[in-house]
Amino acid sequence: MATLFIADLHLSLHEPAITAGFLRFLRHEAVHADALYILGDLFDAWIGDDDPQPLHATVAAEVYKLHQRGVPCYFVHGNRDFLLGKRFADESAMTLLPTETVLDLYGQKILILHGDTLCTDDHAYQKFRRRVHNPFIQRLFLRLPLSLRVKIANKMRAASQQANQQKTQQIMDVNPEKVRERLRHHQVNTLIHGHTHRPAIHQIDLDGAHARRAVLGAWHQAGSMIKVTPQNIELIAFPF
Ligand code: OKV
Ligand code: MN
């Protein structure tokens, strides 16, 4: 009995080794799990489900096979693939989850989310997030021709790389008080998230009680997953 969590693969045509590692993970690891949760940034960019990139079809087909083999797959949007929609979810048989979800796994309550909403010290990012999450702006963007969306996205990524070079590590990490606020709100003592690319299991003091925050690693040089069993929560790094 095990439920697996992954995040921040940032799949793209430029990193074929990561895609190969993900497909291997699906076929050899996830197939034995009770369920797979992808906590955002599976893709490095997403400008609409109508993007005809062959990478998308490959991933959809493999996740669909996992579902056919009896392993349900759930997806939480990241800050990069937040536009991934119902069409791709149907093609891959993934269930889209809201920004925050509380799971009951083997009797343990666990809050899951991507992690960007916890980085409240990064005011510029939070402002960007509010803009691109506006349903009206999203509908407008999705109605543009694909070629124009590609151009806009490339410009936005270039500008963001510039901005991130100026930001400190501290600003880009989670705000500890925001973490405690979300745990209190949902009345849970365990959180699993990604986004910060700082894999660790942190022990937290929550109003005198013990809580923990498990952070997934990004798939840069190796894979990263969290395995929840009836006994424990394990953070595991593995080669592709
Ligand atoms: C994703 C991020 C690029 C960060 C644009 C409205 C707007 C959606 C979009 C375009 C960009 C996602 C969808 C991408 C995340 C970046 C740069 C910084 C910090 C609009 C709705 F505004 F143009 F109308 N986008 N793409 N960034 O390339 O995948 O997360 S993206
Ligand atoms: Mn992220």
Coordinates of C-alpha atoms in Angstrom, one line a residue, residues 12-13 45 50-58:
S12 CA 9.9 20.2 -22.3
L13 CA 11.3 19.2 -25.7
A45 CA 5.0 25.7 -20.1
D50 CA -4.8 22.8 -28.3
D51 CA -1.0 23.0 -28.5
P52 CA -0.1 20.2 -31.0
Q53 CA 3.3 19.4 -29.3
P54 CA 4.0 15.6 -29.7
L55 CA 5.4 15.6 -26.1
H56 CA 1.8 16.3 -24.8
A57 CA 0.3 13.3 -26.7
T58 CA 3.1 11.0 -25.5

